[in-house]
XYZ file of C-alpha atoms in Angstrom:
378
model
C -223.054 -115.171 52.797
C -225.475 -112.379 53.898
C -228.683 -112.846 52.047
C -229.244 -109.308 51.613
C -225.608 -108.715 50.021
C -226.235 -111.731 47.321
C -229.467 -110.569 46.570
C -228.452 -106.556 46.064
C -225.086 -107.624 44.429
C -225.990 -111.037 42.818
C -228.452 -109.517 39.700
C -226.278 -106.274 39.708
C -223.075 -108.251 38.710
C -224.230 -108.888 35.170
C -224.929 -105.085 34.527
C -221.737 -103.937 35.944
C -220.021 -106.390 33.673
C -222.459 -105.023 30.429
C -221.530 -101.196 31.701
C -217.667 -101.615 31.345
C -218.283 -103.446 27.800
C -220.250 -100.122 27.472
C -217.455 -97.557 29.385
C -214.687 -99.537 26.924
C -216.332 -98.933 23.635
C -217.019 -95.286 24.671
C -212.879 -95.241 25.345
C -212.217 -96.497 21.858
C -214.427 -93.741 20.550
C -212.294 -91.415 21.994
C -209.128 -93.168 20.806
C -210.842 -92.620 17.275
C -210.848 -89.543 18.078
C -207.560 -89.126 18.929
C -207.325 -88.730 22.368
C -205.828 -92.164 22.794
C -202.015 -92.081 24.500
C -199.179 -91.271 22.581
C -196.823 -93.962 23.777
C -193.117 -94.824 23.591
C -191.824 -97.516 21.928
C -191.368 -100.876 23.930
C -191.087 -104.402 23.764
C -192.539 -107.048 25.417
C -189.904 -109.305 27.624
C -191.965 -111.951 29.595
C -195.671 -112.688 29.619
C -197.482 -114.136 32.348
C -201.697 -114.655 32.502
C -201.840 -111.607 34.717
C -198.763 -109.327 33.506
C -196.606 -108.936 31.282
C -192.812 -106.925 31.493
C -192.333 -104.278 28.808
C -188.833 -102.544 27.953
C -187.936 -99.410 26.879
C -185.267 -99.209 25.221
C -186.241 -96.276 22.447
C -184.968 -92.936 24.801
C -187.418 -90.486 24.321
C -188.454 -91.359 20.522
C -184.878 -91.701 19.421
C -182.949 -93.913 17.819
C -179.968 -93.198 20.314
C -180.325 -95.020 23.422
C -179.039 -92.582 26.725
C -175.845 -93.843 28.920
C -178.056 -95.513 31.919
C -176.747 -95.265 36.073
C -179.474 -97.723 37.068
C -182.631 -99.875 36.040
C -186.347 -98.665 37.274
C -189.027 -101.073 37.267
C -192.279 -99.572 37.378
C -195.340 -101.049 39.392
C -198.854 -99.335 37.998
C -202.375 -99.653 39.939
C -203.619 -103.153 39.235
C -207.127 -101.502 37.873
C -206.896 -99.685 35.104
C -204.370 -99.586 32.221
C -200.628 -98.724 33.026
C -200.368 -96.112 29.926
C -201.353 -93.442 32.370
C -197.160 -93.983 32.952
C -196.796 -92.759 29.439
C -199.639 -90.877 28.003
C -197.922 -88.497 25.409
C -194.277 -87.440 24.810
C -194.967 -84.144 27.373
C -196.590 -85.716 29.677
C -195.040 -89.343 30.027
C -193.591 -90.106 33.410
C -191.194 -93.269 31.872
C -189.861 -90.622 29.467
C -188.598 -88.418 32.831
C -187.060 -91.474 34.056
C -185.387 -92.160 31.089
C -184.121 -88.588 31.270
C -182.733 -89.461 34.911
C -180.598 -91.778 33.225
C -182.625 -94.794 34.255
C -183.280 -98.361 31.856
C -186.895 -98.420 32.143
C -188.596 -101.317 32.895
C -193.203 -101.680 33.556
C -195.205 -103.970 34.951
C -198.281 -104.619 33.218
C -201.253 -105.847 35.181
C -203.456 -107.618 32.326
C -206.766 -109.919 32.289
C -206.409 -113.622 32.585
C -206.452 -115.704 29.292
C -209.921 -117.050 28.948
C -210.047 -120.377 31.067
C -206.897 -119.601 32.589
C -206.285 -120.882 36.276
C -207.221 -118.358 39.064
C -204.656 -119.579 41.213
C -203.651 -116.920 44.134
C -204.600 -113.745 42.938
C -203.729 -111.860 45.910
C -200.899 -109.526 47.671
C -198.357 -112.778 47.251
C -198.884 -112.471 43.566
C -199.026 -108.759 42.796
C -196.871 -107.600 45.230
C -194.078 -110.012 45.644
C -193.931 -113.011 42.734
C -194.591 -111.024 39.635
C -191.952 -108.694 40.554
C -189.616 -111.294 41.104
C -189.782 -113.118 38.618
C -189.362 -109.507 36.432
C -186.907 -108.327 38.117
C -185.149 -111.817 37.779
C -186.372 -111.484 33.773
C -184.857 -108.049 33.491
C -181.533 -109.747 35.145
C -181.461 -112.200 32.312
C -182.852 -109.344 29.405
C -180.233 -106.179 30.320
C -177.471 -108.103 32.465
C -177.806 -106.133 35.750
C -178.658 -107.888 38.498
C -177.710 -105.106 40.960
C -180.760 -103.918 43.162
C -183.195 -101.670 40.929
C -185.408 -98.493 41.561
C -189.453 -99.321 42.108
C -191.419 -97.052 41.818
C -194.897 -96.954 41.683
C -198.621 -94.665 41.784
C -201.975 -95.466 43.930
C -202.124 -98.912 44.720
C -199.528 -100.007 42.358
C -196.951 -97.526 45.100
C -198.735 -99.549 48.297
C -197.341 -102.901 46.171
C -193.955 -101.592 45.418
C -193.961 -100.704 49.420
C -194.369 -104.197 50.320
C -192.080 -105.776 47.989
C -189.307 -103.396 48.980
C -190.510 -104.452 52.851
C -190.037 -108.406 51.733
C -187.162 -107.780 49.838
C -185.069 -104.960 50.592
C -182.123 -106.454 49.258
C -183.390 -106.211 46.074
C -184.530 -102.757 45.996
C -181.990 -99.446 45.235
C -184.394 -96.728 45.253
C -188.366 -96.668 46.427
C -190.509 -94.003 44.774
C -194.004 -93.585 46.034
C -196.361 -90.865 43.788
C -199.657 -90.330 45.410
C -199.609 -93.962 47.280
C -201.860 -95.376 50.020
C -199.996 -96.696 52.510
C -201.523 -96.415 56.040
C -204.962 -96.375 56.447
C -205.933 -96.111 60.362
C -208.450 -93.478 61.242
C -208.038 -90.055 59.234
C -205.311 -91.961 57.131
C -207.889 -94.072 55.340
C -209.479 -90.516 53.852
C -212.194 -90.232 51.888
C -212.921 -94.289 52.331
C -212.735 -94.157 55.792
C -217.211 -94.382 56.620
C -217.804 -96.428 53.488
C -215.135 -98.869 54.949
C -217.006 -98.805 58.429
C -220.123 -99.221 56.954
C -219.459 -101.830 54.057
C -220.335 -105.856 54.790
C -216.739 -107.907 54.673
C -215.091 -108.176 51.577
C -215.605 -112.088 51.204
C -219.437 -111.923 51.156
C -219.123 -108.693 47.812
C -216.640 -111.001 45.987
C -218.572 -114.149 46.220
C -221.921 -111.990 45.358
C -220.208 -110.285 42.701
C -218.569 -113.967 40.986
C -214.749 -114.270 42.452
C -213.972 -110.788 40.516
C -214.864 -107.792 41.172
C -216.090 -105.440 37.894
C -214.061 -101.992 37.166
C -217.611 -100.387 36.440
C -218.236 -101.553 40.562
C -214.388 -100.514 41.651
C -215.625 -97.098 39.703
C -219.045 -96.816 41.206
C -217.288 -97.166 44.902
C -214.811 -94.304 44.608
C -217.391 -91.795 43.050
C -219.638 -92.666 46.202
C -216.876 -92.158 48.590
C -215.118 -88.918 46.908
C -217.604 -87.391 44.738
C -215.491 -83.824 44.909
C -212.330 -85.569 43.865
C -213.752 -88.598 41.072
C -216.769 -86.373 40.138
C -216.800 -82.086 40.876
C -212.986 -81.654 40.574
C -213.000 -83.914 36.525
C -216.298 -81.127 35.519
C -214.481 -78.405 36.831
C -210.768 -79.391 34.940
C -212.770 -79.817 32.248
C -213.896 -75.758 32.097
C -211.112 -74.609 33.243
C -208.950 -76.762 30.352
C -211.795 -74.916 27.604
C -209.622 -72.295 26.953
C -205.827 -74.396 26.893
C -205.842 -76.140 23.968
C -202.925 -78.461 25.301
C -204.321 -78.884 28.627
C -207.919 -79.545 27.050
C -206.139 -82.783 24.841
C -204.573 -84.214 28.115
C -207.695 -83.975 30.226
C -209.597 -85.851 27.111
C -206.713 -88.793 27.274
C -207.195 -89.481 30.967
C -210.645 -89.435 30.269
C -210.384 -92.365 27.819
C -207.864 -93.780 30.139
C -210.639 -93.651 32.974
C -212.668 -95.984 30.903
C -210.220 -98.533 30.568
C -210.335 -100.276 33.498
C -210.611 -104.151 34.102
C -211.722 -106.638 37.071
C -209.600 -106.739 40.044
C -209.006 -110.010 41.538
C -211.481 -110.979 44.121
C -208.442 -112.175 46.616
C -206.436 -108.917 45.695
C -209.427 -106.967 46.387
C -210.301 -108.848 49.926
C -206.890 -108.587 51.192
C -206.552 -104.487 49.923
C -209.972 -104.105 51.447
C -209.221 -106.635 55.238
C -205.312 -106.603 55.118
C -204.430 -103.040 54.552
C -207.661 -100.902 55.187
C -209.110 -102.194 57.430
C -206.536 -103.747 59.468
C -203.502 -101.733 58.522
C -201.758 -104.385 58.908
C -198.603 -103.158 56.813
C -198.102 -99.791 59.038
C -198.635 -102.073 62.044
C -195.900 -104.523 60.693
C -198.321 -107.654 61.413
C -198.570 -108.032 57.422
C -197.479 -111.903 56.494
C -197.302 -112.025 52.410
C -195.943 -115.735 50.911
C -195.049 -116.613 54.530
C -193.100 -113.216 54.843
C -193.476 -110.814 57.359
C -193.889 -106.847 55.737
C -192.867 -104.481 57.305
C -191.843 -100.711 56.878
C -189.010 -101.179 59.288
C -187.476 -103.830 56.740
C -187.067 -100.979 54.022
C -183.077 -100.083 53.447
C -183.396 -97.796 50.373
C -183.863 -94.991 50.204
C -187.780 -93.590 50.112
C -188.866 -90.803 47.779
C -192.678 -90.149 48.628
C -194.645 -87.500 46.535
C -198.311 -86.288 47.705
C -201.354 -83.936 47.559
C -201.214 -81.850 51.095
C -205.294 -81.228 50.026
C -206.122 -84.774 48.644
C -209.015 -86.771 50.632
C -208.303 -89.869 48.442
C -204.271 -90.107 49.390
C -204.652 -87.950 53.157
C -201.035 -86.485 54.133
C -201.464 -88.441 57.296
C -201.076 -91.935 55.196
C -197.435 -90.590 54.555
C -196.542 -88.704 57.822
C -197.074 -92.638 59.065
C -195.603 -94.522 56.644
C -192.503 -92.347 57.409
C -192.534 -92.650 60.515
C -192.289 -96.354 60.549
C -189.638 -96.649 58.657
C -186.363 -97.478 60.406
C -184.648 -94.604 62.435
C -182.447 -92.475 59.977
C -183.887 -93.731 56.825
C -183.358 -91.712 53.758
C -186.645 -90.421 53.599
C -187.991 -87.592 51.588
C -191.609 -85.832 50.956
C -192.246 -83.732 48.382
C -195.358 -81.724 47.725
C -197.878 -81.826 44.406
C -200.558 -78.881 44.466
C -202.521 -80.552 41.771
C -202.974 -79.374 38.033
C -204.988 -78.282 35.184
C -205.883 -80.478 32.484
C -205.920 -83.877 34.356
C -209.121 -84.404 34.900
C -208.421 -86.501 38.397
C -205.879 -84.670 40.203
C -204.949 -87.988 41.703
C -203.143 -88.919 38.609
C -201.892 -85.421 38.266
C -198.431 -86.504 39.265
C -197.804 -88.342 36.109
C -199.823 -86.334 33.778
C -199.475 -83.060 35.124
C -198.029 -80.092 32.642
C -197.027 -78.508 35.804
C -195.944 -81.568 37.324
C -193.102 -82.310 34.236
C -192.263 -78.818 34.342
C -191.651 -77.916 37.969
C -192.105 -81.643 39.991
C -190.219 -84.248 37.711
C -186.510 -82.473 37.543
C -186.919 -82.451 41.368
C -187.548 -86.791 41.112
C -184.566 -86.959 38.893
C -182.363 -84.947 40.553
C -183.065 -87.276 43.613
C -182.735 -90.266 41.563
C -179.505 -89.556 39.946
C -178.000 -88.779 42.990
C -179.719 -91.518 45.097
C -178.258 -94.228 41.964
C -174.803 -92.599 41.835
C -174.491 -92.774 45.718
C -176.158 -95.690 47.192
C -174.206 -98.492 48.451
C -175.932 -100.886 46.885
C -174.868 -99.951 43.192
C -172.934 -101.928 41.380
């Protein structure tokens, strides 16, 4: 390991570790305060030490459950908490799904047990044996085994991509909200010179313990897109002053931005060497559990929703992504301006006011018909 690296990173590990202690407790302040989500009933179907699968059954806060086309399993960013999915009645992006006449399904990345085996914590875990083994568990819970919709925001969407590349078979419907997935040149955004100029990923893990802190994934992003993690939250927040509905929202995703946890230290090489650096997924040279990934693999059809103006998520990520797919793919692109009241515009999607007024009956139009019409119904 680079001396330099464990001696900047070594001593700083214990503070980041003491600073998202400190960035939690300030989140539970805020739940106290009653900016904490507003979620929808679910239960908890399977537990593993890094996920667990929760179901929701309760359609829209009623006791009536909705006549269902298809199931929808949902793949959240492995960094902070998935309730960004469902942050209040208005604003909850499993409720729209519901409403699109899907069984909802989530994914939810946890912390290990204490003294729980590490085991491989990388892309073969997160982005192809967990979601087996729920989409096997919500075979057994709901008794449909047909082929299911995934869909899935920031990095949780670049997972969902690669599982539908391994296992297109098992896949009806791909939906991609504000989703890295190619990351040559321009495509990388915002990250692009901090990539180029950042020691390998290896030599950060080992100096920051086999983990790496969410106070550290936090620090990173605010260095490499201070207008988007740091201007554009300070100026949501004055422009939500005067919208009291808007102002309540942009306090939630505040607490929610203080709830994140570690991220693997494999998971975080291989994001970091695999896909950022090498891009090996666009280039189709991406091997996961012995299987090759690649976007020409992907059957279903692709629903992919972006920010023309983001820096984070660069419209030239998508252009790409679409372009490898296989010739005549059902592909579609849709366009999110951005918000008010979501303090991070790349979350916007989900949490948007606009976004469940105008965006969201365009997604379940698509998915009704894409679930009534594919093939691979059953």
């Amino acid at each position: 390991m680079n001396d330099g690296i464990r001696e900047t990173l070594g001593p700083l590990r214990h503070v980041l570790e003491q600073v998202d202690m400190i960035r939690r407790d300030r989140g539970r302040w805020l739940s106290a305060c009653g900016f904490g989500p507003i979620e929808t009933p679910s239960r908890t179907v399977r537990t593993w030490p890094r996920a667990e699968l929760r179901a929701y059954d309760d359609a829209g806060g009623t006791s009536q459950q909705l006549p269902t086309t298809a199931v929808a399993l949902i793949v959240p960013a492995p960094i902070k908490q998935a309730y960004v999915w469902d942050l209040a009645p208005e604003v909850s992006a499993v409720r729209r799904m519901q409403e699109a006449a899907l069984r909802v399904y989530l994914l939810r990345w946890t912390e290990p047990e204490h003294g729980a085996a590490e085991g491989d914590d990388g892309l073969a875990t997160y982005a192809e044996s967990l979601i087996v083994q729920s989409l096997d568990a919500i075979a057994v819970d709901c008794g449909c085994p047909s082929p299911v919709v995934i869909a899935g925001h920031s990095l949780g969407g670049t997972l969902a991509a690669i599982f539908t590349a391994l296992h297109p078979e098992r896949v009806l419907a791909l939906v991609l909200l504000e989703a890295p997935v190619s990351f040559e040149g321009p495509a990388a955004g915002a990250f692009a010179p901090m990539l180029r100029a950042a020691p390998p990923a290896d030599e950060i893990v080992a100096a920051l313990g086999g983990q790496v802190p969410g106070s550290f994934l936090d620090l990173v992003t605010v260095a490499a897109a201070p207008d988007a993690f740091q201007w554009e939250p300070l100026q949501d927040a004055m422009m939500s002053l005067y919208d009291p509905l808007a102002l309540r929202t942009h306090l939630q995703i505040v607490r929610w931005t203080l709830d994140e946890f570690p991220l693997p230290g494999r998971l975080f090489v291989q994001v970091v060497e695999d896909l950022y650096r090498g891009d090996r997924f666009i280039r189709s040279t991406l091997h996961v559990g012995g299987r090759l990934a690649s976007p020409a693999n992907i059957t279903a059809p692709v629903l992919v929703v972006f920010n023309p103006h983001s820096r984070v998520i660069p419209p030239s990520s998508i252009a790409r992504f679409i372009d490898a797919l296989p010739p005549n793919a059902d592909a579609q692109a849709l366009h999110y301006e951005g918000d008010i009241g979501v303090a991070v515009q790349h979350v916007g999607v989900l949490v948007g006011h606009n976004a469940h007024r105008r965006l969201w009956p365009v997604i379940q139009n698509w998915l009704r018909q894409r679930c009534q019409n594919n093939p691979k119904q059953t």
